[in-house]
Amino acid sequence: MTSSLALEKPAAAAPPASRRRAGGSLWPFVLPALIVVASVIVFPWAFTIWMSLNEWQIGGGSSFVGLANFGRLLTDLRFHDALWHTLYFTALAVILPVVLGLFSAIVFHQNFKARGFLRALFVMPMMATPVAIALVWAMMFHPQLGVLNYLLSLVGIPPQLWVFHPATVIPSLVLVETWQWTPLVMLIVLGGLAAIPTEPYESALIDGASGWQMFWHITLPLVLPFVMVAAIIRSIDAIKSFDIIYAITQGGPGTASETINLYLYSVAFAYYDIGYGSAIAVVFFLMVIGLAVLLLWLKKRVQWTEVGIGA
Amino acid sequence: MRAKRLLNRIGLWFAVLMIVSPAVLFFVWMLSLSLKYEIDNAAYPPILIPETFAWANYAAVLESNRFGTYFLNSVLVTGSATLLGLLVGVPAGYGMARMKATKSAVVVLIARMTPGLSYLIPLFLLFQWLGLMGTLLPQIIIHLVITVPIIIWIMIGYFETTPLELEEAAVIDGASRWQVFRHVALPIAKPGITVAFILAVIFSWNNFVFGIVLAGRETRTLPVAVYNMISFEQLSWGPLAAGALLVTLPVLLLTVAAQRQIVAGLTAGAVKGG
């Protein structure tokens, strides 16, 4: 988006007359998309809010109950557990990919042979079909036959139960998530690194700065806004993570890895309790938006440089 | 000095190796699992390259009478949702960019943040009520939730960067708004459309959650079908890995073939579906 921002200015400076001169309204271009967005995106939002105010079972009837479904959330212990699992999972699934993604971006910013090809290989996990990936990870996690425990044994670490034990299931799922989404962080930060001007480095070299000093005082501050953008996107995706968890553990063992998204799925499509499910969906949606707003606010505070604004 | 440079070089290659190997080793292992008989898959220590390749795993998946159906379902759902998405999304991106209404793209952004499941509950009821369940139509419609926001988002960004001078010249020559779009803006925007198309295809193809709710026995897409293989065949890893590889192979090939466009699209909008 850096480029679009840079190019917006001359366009905006053009006299408004030229826009009016370009005959014909622009609304016909937007209208079809507007209809689609209204019917498959806005209508579901509105209808979900309405359903959340009703006692509503698939196959059964519905009756208006006001905020009772939301009241039920306050005392639903399984929901509280799911909330905790979601926070735990999200925190780890943001921090690890961001740290590793920053590191890989710095590496991929160097010049070396076959960089494009290696980058394509590195990006493959995030483009691959999540369910297909999850099935293979499930095989690798297998305590007796899985390859991961064999790899651990090579370096002398005792075998783990991975996704089969309540204490290790969430970190194991985070491992998959990190493997899959570190490339996205890398790509965003790499874009930021490419936008850094060379002048600060040149003057730092003249002043006799070391490589580490240049990284700490020039690269990191300048690239931080991009790291924040990556963290925001990662947070929104991690909190909503579904495919990987559902395909590997279905929220198990027991409910040890049941996040809000998985609980929502069970309530709505296993118990067919649509009203309550909608209430969870509304709260979950607000959580996602709240998280995004919080991180955007944080990003503004970190942004003491002018260079990275474009992201 | 030269020794230090050599050392740096070795360090760099070591770092590259560390970063890329988890991805490479995973797919190599996936391939290995898919080409081994059960005896080899259950061996300890694990075997990477078996003495005899189990091509039968692939034959079993491909010959099962439903694989063709599910493949066709996936192609129809992803194809229709992407084409419909382009049909409404490209003009919309143009309109919004030229109206300077890019703020309204916030809707698109919120759509991207919304958990996929919250679309599913109301639309599921709607499709039942309309009597559409059992056809591919519900899945095609709900996949628009993935494709339309990606396409609009990328196209707004793209049309904002294309020069206005050509369009203004066409208007002076008496072209209508539609003609300007059709003959001036659209041809210039081809690279942007390619990016939008590729990303829409990939995220629609990969989608799982819409399928597990909306698909019946006959209308499953490939990700749902491969997930359902687990319950039927207890611990037959070979065919399962072969199935998983076949499902994701089209996307992987597309990623390698179009990696530059994908990187451009993802870093510009950083969009991901559902």
XYZ file of C-alpha atoms in Angstrom:
585
model
C 0.000 0.000 0.000
C 3.026 2.215 0.183
C 2.936 2.811 -3.534
C -0.765 3.589 -3.678
C -0.339 6.155 -0.947
C 2.516 7.831 -2.765
C 0.529 8.040 -5.988
C -2.647 9.280 -4.416
C -1.395 12.825 -4.106
C -1.049 13.863 -7.755
C -4.408 12.238 -8.482
C -6.096 14.139 -5.690
C -4.533 17.370 -6.911
C -6.247 17.040 -10.300
C -9.156 19.481 -10.624
C -12.536 17.998 -9.711
C -13.839 19.199 -13.058
C -11.962 16.411 -14.821
C -13.873 13.883 -12.787
C -17.204 15.389 -13.698
C -16.132 15.635 -17.313
C -15.514 11.859 -17.446
C -19.119 11.344 -18.470
C -21.528 9.069 -16.646
C -22.076 7.983 -13.097
C -19.791 5.508 -11.371
C -22.601 3.922 -9.395
C -23.414 1.242 -11.991
C -19.891 -0.104 -11.468
C -20.287 -0.432 -7.741
C -23.927 -1.526 -7.576
C -23.567 -5.276 -8.347
C -20.861 -5.647 -5.716
C -22.982 -3.640 -3.307
C -25.859 -6.081 -3.763
C -23.563 -9.083 -3.249
C -21.929 -7.557 -0.170
C -25.321 -6.628 1.253
C -26.750 -10.109 0.807
C -23.841 -12.381 1.760
C -22.008 -10.137 4.229
C -24.226 -7.436 5.755
C -27.426 -9.475 5.903
C -25.741 -12.326 7.829
C -24.330 -9.810 10.327
C -27.765 -8.298 10.965
C -29.523 -11.661 11.057
C -26.931 -13.045 13.506
C -27.641 -10.182 15.898
C -31.391 -10.846 15.626
C -30.936 -14.583 16.231
C -28.731 -13.928 19.248
C -31.749 -12.297 20.910
C -33.869 -15.398 20.405
C -34.119 -18.885 21.761
C -33.715 -20.675 18.444
C -33.235 -24.356 17.649
C -32.868 -25.801 14.169
C -36.046 -27.752 13.529
C -37.688 -26.213 16.597
C -39.357 -22.840 16.889
C -37.944 -19.531 18.036
C -38.957 -17.074 20.717
C -37.619 -13.666 21.681
C -35.601 -13.807 24.908
C -33.766 -10.484 24.880
C -30.239 -10.682 26.247
C -30.719 -14.052 27.957
C -28.259 -15.781 25.607
C -25.587 -13.268 26.546
C -26.373 -13.770 30.228
C -25.856 -17.494 29.705
C -22.309 -16.800 28.481
C -21.404 -15.378 31.888
C -22.045 -18.679 33.643
C -20.993 -21.070 30.857
C -17.793 -22.638 32.153
C -17.029 -24.318 28.840
C -17.149 -20.893 27.201
C -14.771 -19.505 29.839
C -12.348 -22.359 29.169
C -12.622 -21.727 25.447
C -11.899 -18.044 26.025
C -8.754 -18.927 27.955
C -7.613 -21.428 25.297
C -8.184 -18.801 22.604
C -6.086 -16.192 24.398
C -3.291 -18.672 25.120
C -3.272 -19.960 21.552
C -3.460 -16.477 20.011
C -0.675 -15.012 22.146
C 1.735 -17.797 21.188
C 0.584 -17.923 17.563
C 1.313 -14.204 17.183
C 4.586 -13.866 19.064
C 6.403 -16.836 17.527
C 5.622 -16.122 13.857
C 6.375 -12.417 14.327
C 9.794 -13.056 15.883
C 10.709 -15.769 13.381
C 9.191 -13.772 10.508
C 11.294 -10.727 11.350
C 14.394 -12.883 11.437
C 13.585 -14.583 8.108
C 12.810 -11.226 6.491
C 16.254 -9.954 7.452
C 17.811 -13.086 5.973
C 15.763 -12.875 2.774
C 16.702 -9.200 2.465
C 20.323 -10.279 1.799
C 21.554 -11.170 -1.645
C 22.128 -14.838 -2.312
C 21.732 -17.361 -5.093
C 18.265 -18.723 -5.976
C 16.620 -16.309 -3.553
C 13.355 -16.181 -5.490
C 13.066 -19.954 -5.698
C 13.902 -20.424 -2.002
C 11.355 -17.772 -1.092
C 8.712 -19.651 -3.095
C 9.532 -22.820 -1.141
C 9.349 -20.907 2.116
C 5.937 -19.459 1.220
C 4.408 -22.834 0.297
C 3.113 -23.736 3.798
C 0.798 -20.756 3.907
C -0.662 -21.361 0.464
C -1.165 -25.113 0.906
C -4.638 -26.406 1.798
C -4.813 -26.222 5.629
C -6.781 -29.458 6.053
C -4.347 -31.429 3.926
C -1.460 -30.008 5.935
C -3.229 -30.748 9.206
C -3.720 -34.427 8.352
C -0.017 -34.891 7.741
C 0.900 -33.014 10.934
C -1.490 -35.301 12.823
C 0.515 -38.280 11.525
C 3.783 -36.608 12.511
C 2.474 -35.956 16.027
C 1.632 -39.649 16.564
C 3.443 -40.660 19.803
C 4.531 -44.135 18.609
C 4.765 -43.878 14.830
C 5.221 -40.169 14.323
C 8.424 -38.780 12.883
C 8.630 -35.907 15.408
C 9.343 -38.150 18.378
C 11.969 -39.932 16.301
C 13.622 -36.582 15.529
C 13.554 -35.703 19.234
C 15.175 -39.046 20.083
C 18.071 -38.186 17.758
C 18.959 -35.239 19.968
C 18.260 -37.123 23.181
C 14.897 -35.601 24.120
C 12.318 -38.062 25.537
C 9.195 -38.703 23.439
C 6.272 -36.284 23.831
C 2.529 -36.820 23.639
C 2.083 -33.658 21.516
C -1.596 -33.165 20.687
C -2.618 -36.162 22.780
C -1.956 -34.508 26.144
C -3.907 -31.509 27.530
C -0.727 -29.710 28.626
C 1.054 -29.893 25.273
C -1.837 -29.773 22.832
C -2.010 -25.987 22.407
C 1.771 -25.463 22.032
C 1.781 -28.302 19.480
C -0.996 -26.658 17.478
C 0.892 -23.364 17.694
C 3.871 -25.158 16.181
C 1.761 -25.947 13.107
C 0.342 -22.442 12.973
C 3.842 -20.940 13.256
C 5.166 -23.192 10.537
C 2.286 -22.146 8.328
C 2.108 -18.390 8.894
C 5.686 -17.197 9.545
C 5.996 -16.616 5.758
C 3.220 -13.996 5.778
C 5.021 -11.993 8.471
C 8.234 -12.398 6.512
C 6.657 -11.045 3.298
C 5.187 -7.987 5.005
C 8.414 -7.132 6.856
C 10.445 -7.796 3.699
C 8.310 -5.163 1.954
C 9.203 -2.778 4.776
C 12.912 -3.518 4.561
C 12.873 -2.801 0.844
C 11.440 0.658 1.542
C 14.227 1.733 3.920
C 16.482 4.353 2.318
C 20.240 3.705 2.219
C 21.376 7.135 3.506
C 21.155 6.375 7.241
C 23.374 3.331 6.752
C 25.931 5.277 4.750
C 26.307 7.959 7.409
C 26.353 5.330 10.156
C 29.182 3.534 8.349
C 31.145 6.765 8.165
C 30.613 7.190 11.913
C 32.026 3.691 12.381
C 28.863 1.931 13.579
C 28.899 -1.849 13.872
C 26.443 -4.097 12.069
C 24.577 -4.810 15.279
C 24.344 -1.078 16.133
C 22.963 -0.332 12.678
C 20.364 -3.049 13.056
C 19.323 -1.882 16.523
C 19.273 1.876 15.836
C 18.305 2.076 12.160
C 16.707 -1.078 10.784
C 14.543 -2.028 13.723
C 12.913 1.378 14.335
C 12.260 1.885 10.634
C 10.779 -1.552 10.104
C 8.769 -1.637 13.325
C 5.547 -0.242 11.789
C 5.578 -3.119 9.317
C 6.166 -5.610 12.109
C 3.128 -4.117 13.846
C 0.989 -4.504 10.716
C 2.083 -8.112 10.475
C 1.252 -8.602 14.151
C -2.228 -7.147 13.637
C -2.982 -9.389 10.688
C -1.537 -12.392 12.502
C -3.647 -11.700 15.603
C -6.862 -11.499 13.605
C -6.063 -14.753 11.821
C -4.824 -16.600 14.899
C -7.843 -15.789 17.040
C -10.082 -17.136 14.255
C -7.980 -20.235 13.567
C -10.239 -23.182 12.816
C -9.132 -25.627 10.118
C -5.890 -26.739 11.745
C -7.367 -27.207 15.220
C -10.531 -28.869 13.987
C -8.734 -31.280 11.670
C -6.026 -32.293 14.162
C -7.777 -32.388 17.551
C -11.416 -31.316 17.101
C -10.840 -29.366 20.317
C -9.532 -32.376 22.232
C -8.280 -34.184 24.174
C -11.508 -33.548 26.061
C -11.918 -29.831 25.490
C -8.261 -28.957 26.114
C -7.792 -27.219 22.758
C -11.339 -25.980 22.231
C -11.125 -22.320 21.216
C -14.129 -20.018 20.927
C -14.373 -20.657 17.211
C -14.564 -24.423 17.756
C -17.037 -24.081 20.599
C -19.138 -21.834 18.371
C -19.106 -24.543 15.716
C -20.227 -27.211 18.193
C -23.020 -25.120 19.653
C -24.386 -24.119 16.255
C -23.845 -27.204 14.134
C -23.552 -30.122 16.573
C -26.173 -29.039 19.159
C -28.143 -26.910 16.673
C -28.587 -24.243 19.336
C -28.657 -21.404 16.831
C -29.670 -18.612 19.198
C -26.910 -19.272 21.677
C -24.437 -19.906 18.859
C -25.282 -16.505 17.397
C -24.676 -14.843 20.756
C -21.234 -16.448 20.848
C -20.653 -15.302 17.270
C -21.545 -11.707 18.192
C -19.244 -11.690 21.230
C -16.478 -13.352 19.223
C -16.837 -10.796 16.431
C -16.600 -7.946 18.951
C -13.477 -9.560 20.413
C -11.822 -9.691 16.995
C -12.695 -6.057 16.241
C -11.593 -5.007 19.733
C -8.266 -6.744 19.267
C -7.769 -5.076 15.886
C -8.575 -1.617 17.287
C -6.262 -2.146 20.261
C -3.396 -3.154 18.003
C -4.012 -0.279 15.594
C -3.850 2.085 18.573
C -0.610 0.453 19.668
C 0.754 0.786 16.161
C 0.071 4.533 16.184
C 1.995 4.851 19.425
C 4.993 2.925 18.122
C 5.090 4.895 14.915
C 7.671 7.523 15.684
C 9.115 7.445 12.173
C 7.592 8.843 9.006
C 9.022 6.247 6.676
C 6.782 3.285 7.344
C 3.432 5.062 7.356
C 2.459 3.571 4.033
C 1.764 0.198 5.587
C 39.157 -9.675 5.820
C 38.478 -12.344 3.231
C 38.128 -14.982 5.946
C 35.537 -12.829 7.650
C 33.529 -12.466 4.458
C 33.634 -16.198 3.931
C 32.429 -16.694 7.494
C 29.550 -14.269 6.914
C 28.641 -16.152 3.762
C 28.563 -19.474 5.612
C 26.477 -17.927 8.362
C 23.986 -16.582 5.822
C 23.599 -19.931 4.089
C 23.187 -21.648 7.436
C 20.386 -19.194 8.300
C 18.712 -19.746 4.915
C 18.915 -23.480 5.445
C 17.356 -23.219 8.904
C 14.509 -21.073 7.583
C 13.617 -23.026 4.477
C 14.142 -26.583 5.698
C 10.961 -26.941 7.837
C 8.856 -26.217 4.751
C 10.887 -28.443 2.447
C 11.228 -31.345 4.882
C 7.503 -31.302 5.609
C 6.528 -31.679 1.963
C 9.233 -34.276 1.387
C 7.885 -36.265 4.325
C 4.325 -35.861 3.030
C 5.443 -37.297 -0.297
C 7.268 -40.109 1.477
C 4.199 -41.031 3.558
C 2.073 -41.107 0.440
C 4.446 -43.500 -1.344
C 4.832 -46.106 1.403
C 2.853 -49.224 2.279
C 1.518 -49.455 5.815
C 4.413 -51.674 6.970
C 6.886 -48.978 5.970
C 4.788 -46.182 7.441
C 4.660 -48.027 10.774
C 8.399 -48.829 10.804
C 10.719 -47.605 13.536
C 13.076 -45.898 12.936
C 11.050 -44.196 10.183
C 11.923 -44.873 6.554
C 12.294 -41.948 4.192
C 12.673 -43.774 0.896
C 11.019 -47.213 0.794
C 12.367 -50.167 -1.207
C 9.140 -50.392 -3.167
C 6.982 -47.378 -3.884
C 3.304 -47.742 -3.055
C 1.826 -46.179 -6.177
C -1.236 -48.157 -5.188
C -2.010 -45.431 -2.642
C -2.565 -42.929 -5.414
C -4.405 -45.451 -7.544
C -6.722 -46.172 -4.605
C -7.563 -42.491 -4.164
C -7.975 -41.772 -7.863
C -9.984 -44.907 -8.581
C -12.423 -44.426 -5.730
C -15.532 -43.533 -7.669
C -16.142 -40.293 -5.800
C -12.785 -38.581 -6.235
C -13.781 -37.376 -9.689
C -17.052 -35.996 -8.336
C -15.352 -34.155 -5.500
C -12.700 -32.749 -7.800
C -15.404 -31.499 -10.126
C -17.278 -29.992 -7.146
C -14.152 -28.137 -6.076
C -13.554 -26.847 -9.588
C -17.184 -25.737 -9.954
C -17.373 -24.021 -6.560
C -14.003 -22.272 -6.815
C -14.429 -21.502 -10.517
C -17.917 -20.025 -10.188
C -17.172 -18.069 -7.018
C -13.997 -16.633 -8.548
C -15.591 -15.706 -11.877
C -18.640 -14.152 -10.204
C -16.268 -12.391 -7.833
C -14.288 -10.928 -10.730
C -17.478 -9.949 -12.539
C -18.727 -7.812 -9.663
C -15.429 -7.070 -7.916
C -13.338 -5.616 -10.748
C -15.884 -2.930 -11.770
C -16.496 -2.208 -8.092
C -12.786 -1.734 -7.468
C -12.681 0.655 -10.436
C -15.752 2.569 -9.288
C -14.536 2.897 -5.724
C -11.045 3.969 -6.759
C -12.380 6.628 -9.162
C -15.031 7.868 -6.725
C -12.263 8.258 -4.157
C -14.583 6.209 -1.988
C -11.736 4.105 -0.652
C -12.935 4.731 2.881
C -15.956 2.570 2.134
C -13.490 -0.258 1.596
C -13.539 -0.513 5.380
C -16.554 -2.788 4.904
C -14.286 -5.079 2.934
C -11.748 -4.954 5.735
C -14.322 -5.804 8.375
C -15.587 -8.617 6.181
C -12.062 -9.994 6.248
C -11.932 -9.787 10.030
C -15.280 -11.495 10.563
C -15.029 -15.139 11.629
C -16.264 -17.350 8.783
C -18.615 -19.209 11.095
C -20.690 -16.108 11.769
C -21.694 -16.039 8.098
C -22.525 -19.700 8.191
C -25.337 -19.727 10.737
C -27.661 -17.231 9.007
C -26.829 -18.335 5.482
C -27.305 -21.984 6.444
C -30.864 -21.163 7.594
C -31.478 -19.111 4.471
C -30.313 -21.894 2.144
C -32.469 -24.442 3.979
C -35.441 -22.153 3.728
C -34.839 -21.629 0.001
C -34.511 -25.389 -0.461
C -31.027 -25.106 -1.966
C -29.310 -27.682 0.267
C -28.090 -30.700 -1.664
C -26.941 -28.547 -4.571
C -23.624 -26.760 -5.074
C -25.335 -23.368 -5.058
C -25.009 -22.681 -1.290
C -21.272 -23.270 -1.431
C -20.830 -21.151 -4.555
C -22.745 -18.290 -2.924
C -20.933 -18.479 0.416
C -17.525 -18.645 -1.289
C -18.317 -15.142 -2.564
C -17.649 -14.098 1.041
C -14.043 -15.112 0.355
C -13.540 -14.030 -3.235
C -15.391 -10.682 -3.470
C -13.512 -8.882 -0.634
C -10.099 -10.091 -1.875
C -10.833 -8.988 -5.434
C -12.304 -5.580 -4.513
C -9.430 -4.893 -2.138
C -6.711 -5.713 -4.649
C -8.457 -3.937 -7.531
C -8.968 -0.693 -5.573
C -5.261 -0.665 -4.812
C -4.425 -1.399 -8.428
C -6.727 1.127 -10.088
C -5.446 3.811 -7.729
C -1.983 3.427 -9.208
C -2.997 3.409 -12.898
C -2.611 6.844 -14.552
C -5.712 8.958 -15.129
C -4.360 10.811 -18.192
C -5.284 8.066 -20.665
C -8.814 7.848 -19.311
C -9.226 11.612 -19.472
C -8.001 11.632 -23.068
C -10.580 8.978 -23.952
C -13.331 11.061 -22.344
C -12.305 14.083 -24.401
C -12.623 11.878 -27.471
C -16.242 11.316 -26.443
C -16.031 7.900 -24.798
C -18.684 6.968 -22.253
C -17.788 5.871 -18.727
C -18.326 2.238 -19.695
C -16.159 2.542 -22.812
C -13.386 4.155 -20.771
C -13.519 1.263 -18.343
C -13.790 -1.431 -20.993
C -11.173 -0.171 -23.437
C -8.739 1.896 -21.363
C -8.798 0.976 -17.677
C -9.411 -2.767 -17.981
C -6.518 -3.598 -20.353
C -4.063 -1.688 -18.152
C -5.348 -3.491 -15.070
C -4.646 -6.999 -16.373
C -1.717 -7.675 -13.989
C -3.877 -6.613 -11.057
C -6.706 -8.869 -12.204
C -4.259 -11.769 -12.446
C -3.161 -11.252 -8.847
C -6.767 -11.000 -7.648
C -7.715 -14.112 -9.620
C -4.857 -16.225 -8.256
C -5.444 -15.294 -4.626
C -9.215 -15.756 -4.908
C -8.723 -19.212 -6.431
C -6.268 -20.307 -3.759
C -8.288 -19.152 -0.757
C -11.532 -20.496 -2.164
C -9.961 -23.851 -3.059
C -8.464 -24.190 0.431
C -11.658 -23.363 2.292
C -12.849 -26.087 4.604
C -15.289 -24.680 7.159
C -18.015 -23.705 4.689
C -17.900 -27.163 3.178
C -18.223 -29.182 6.380
C -21.493 -27.418 7.155
C -23.012 -26.941 3.719
C -21.830 -29.990 1.769
C -23.774 -33.220 1.592
C -22.468 -36.608 0.411
C -22.700 -35.600 -3.228
C -21.601 -31.989 -2.934
C -18.345 -32.246 -0.980
C -15.346 -30.292 -2.146
C -11.899 -31.874 -1.986
C -10.774 -30.496 1.423
C -13.946 -31.850 3.030
C -13.646 -35.139 1.183
C -10.067 -35.728 2.288
C -10.981 -34.911 5.879
C -13.762 -37.493 5.723
C -11.258 -40.147 4.638
C -9.940 -40.281 8.228
C -13.052 -41.676 9.818
C -13.525 -44.392 7.234
C -10.047 -45.798 7.018
C -8.500 -46.172 10.454
C -4.785 -45.526 10.339
C -4.141 -46.066 6.680
C -1.638 -43.292 6.321
C -0.458 -43.995 2.803
C -3.738 -43.361 0.970
C -4.601 -40.503 3.337
C -1.300 -38.721 2.640
C -1.750 -39.382 -1.078
C -5.220 -37.853 -0.914
C -3.964 -34.849 1.023
C -1.182 -34.296 -1.501
C -3.565 -34.517 -4.453
C -5.914 -31.969 -2.838
C -3.223 -29.384 -2.264
C -1.118 -30.094 -5.365
C -2.959 -27.643 -7.670
C -2.429 -24.852 -5.149
C 1.237 -25.685 -4.620
C 1.893 -25.719 -8.361
C 0.122 -22.372 -8.689
C 2.212 -20.964 -5.824
C 5.490 -21.928 -7.433
C 4.389 -20.830 -10.914
C 2.975 -17.465 -9.837
C 5.013 -16.700 -6.753
C 5.833 -13.148 -7.829
C 2.151 -12.211 -8.289
C 1.224 -13.905 -5.023
C 3.907 -12.071 -3.104
C 2.831 -8.775 -4.669
C -0.814 -9.383 -3.854
C -0.257 -10.533 -0.307
C 2.056 -7.698 0.619
C -0.175 -5.068 -0.989
C -3.389 -6.006 0.683
C -2.282 -8.730 3.050
C -5.667 -10.322 2.563
C -6.743 -13.789 3.425
C -10.159 -15.290 3.073
C -12.578 -16.573 5.693
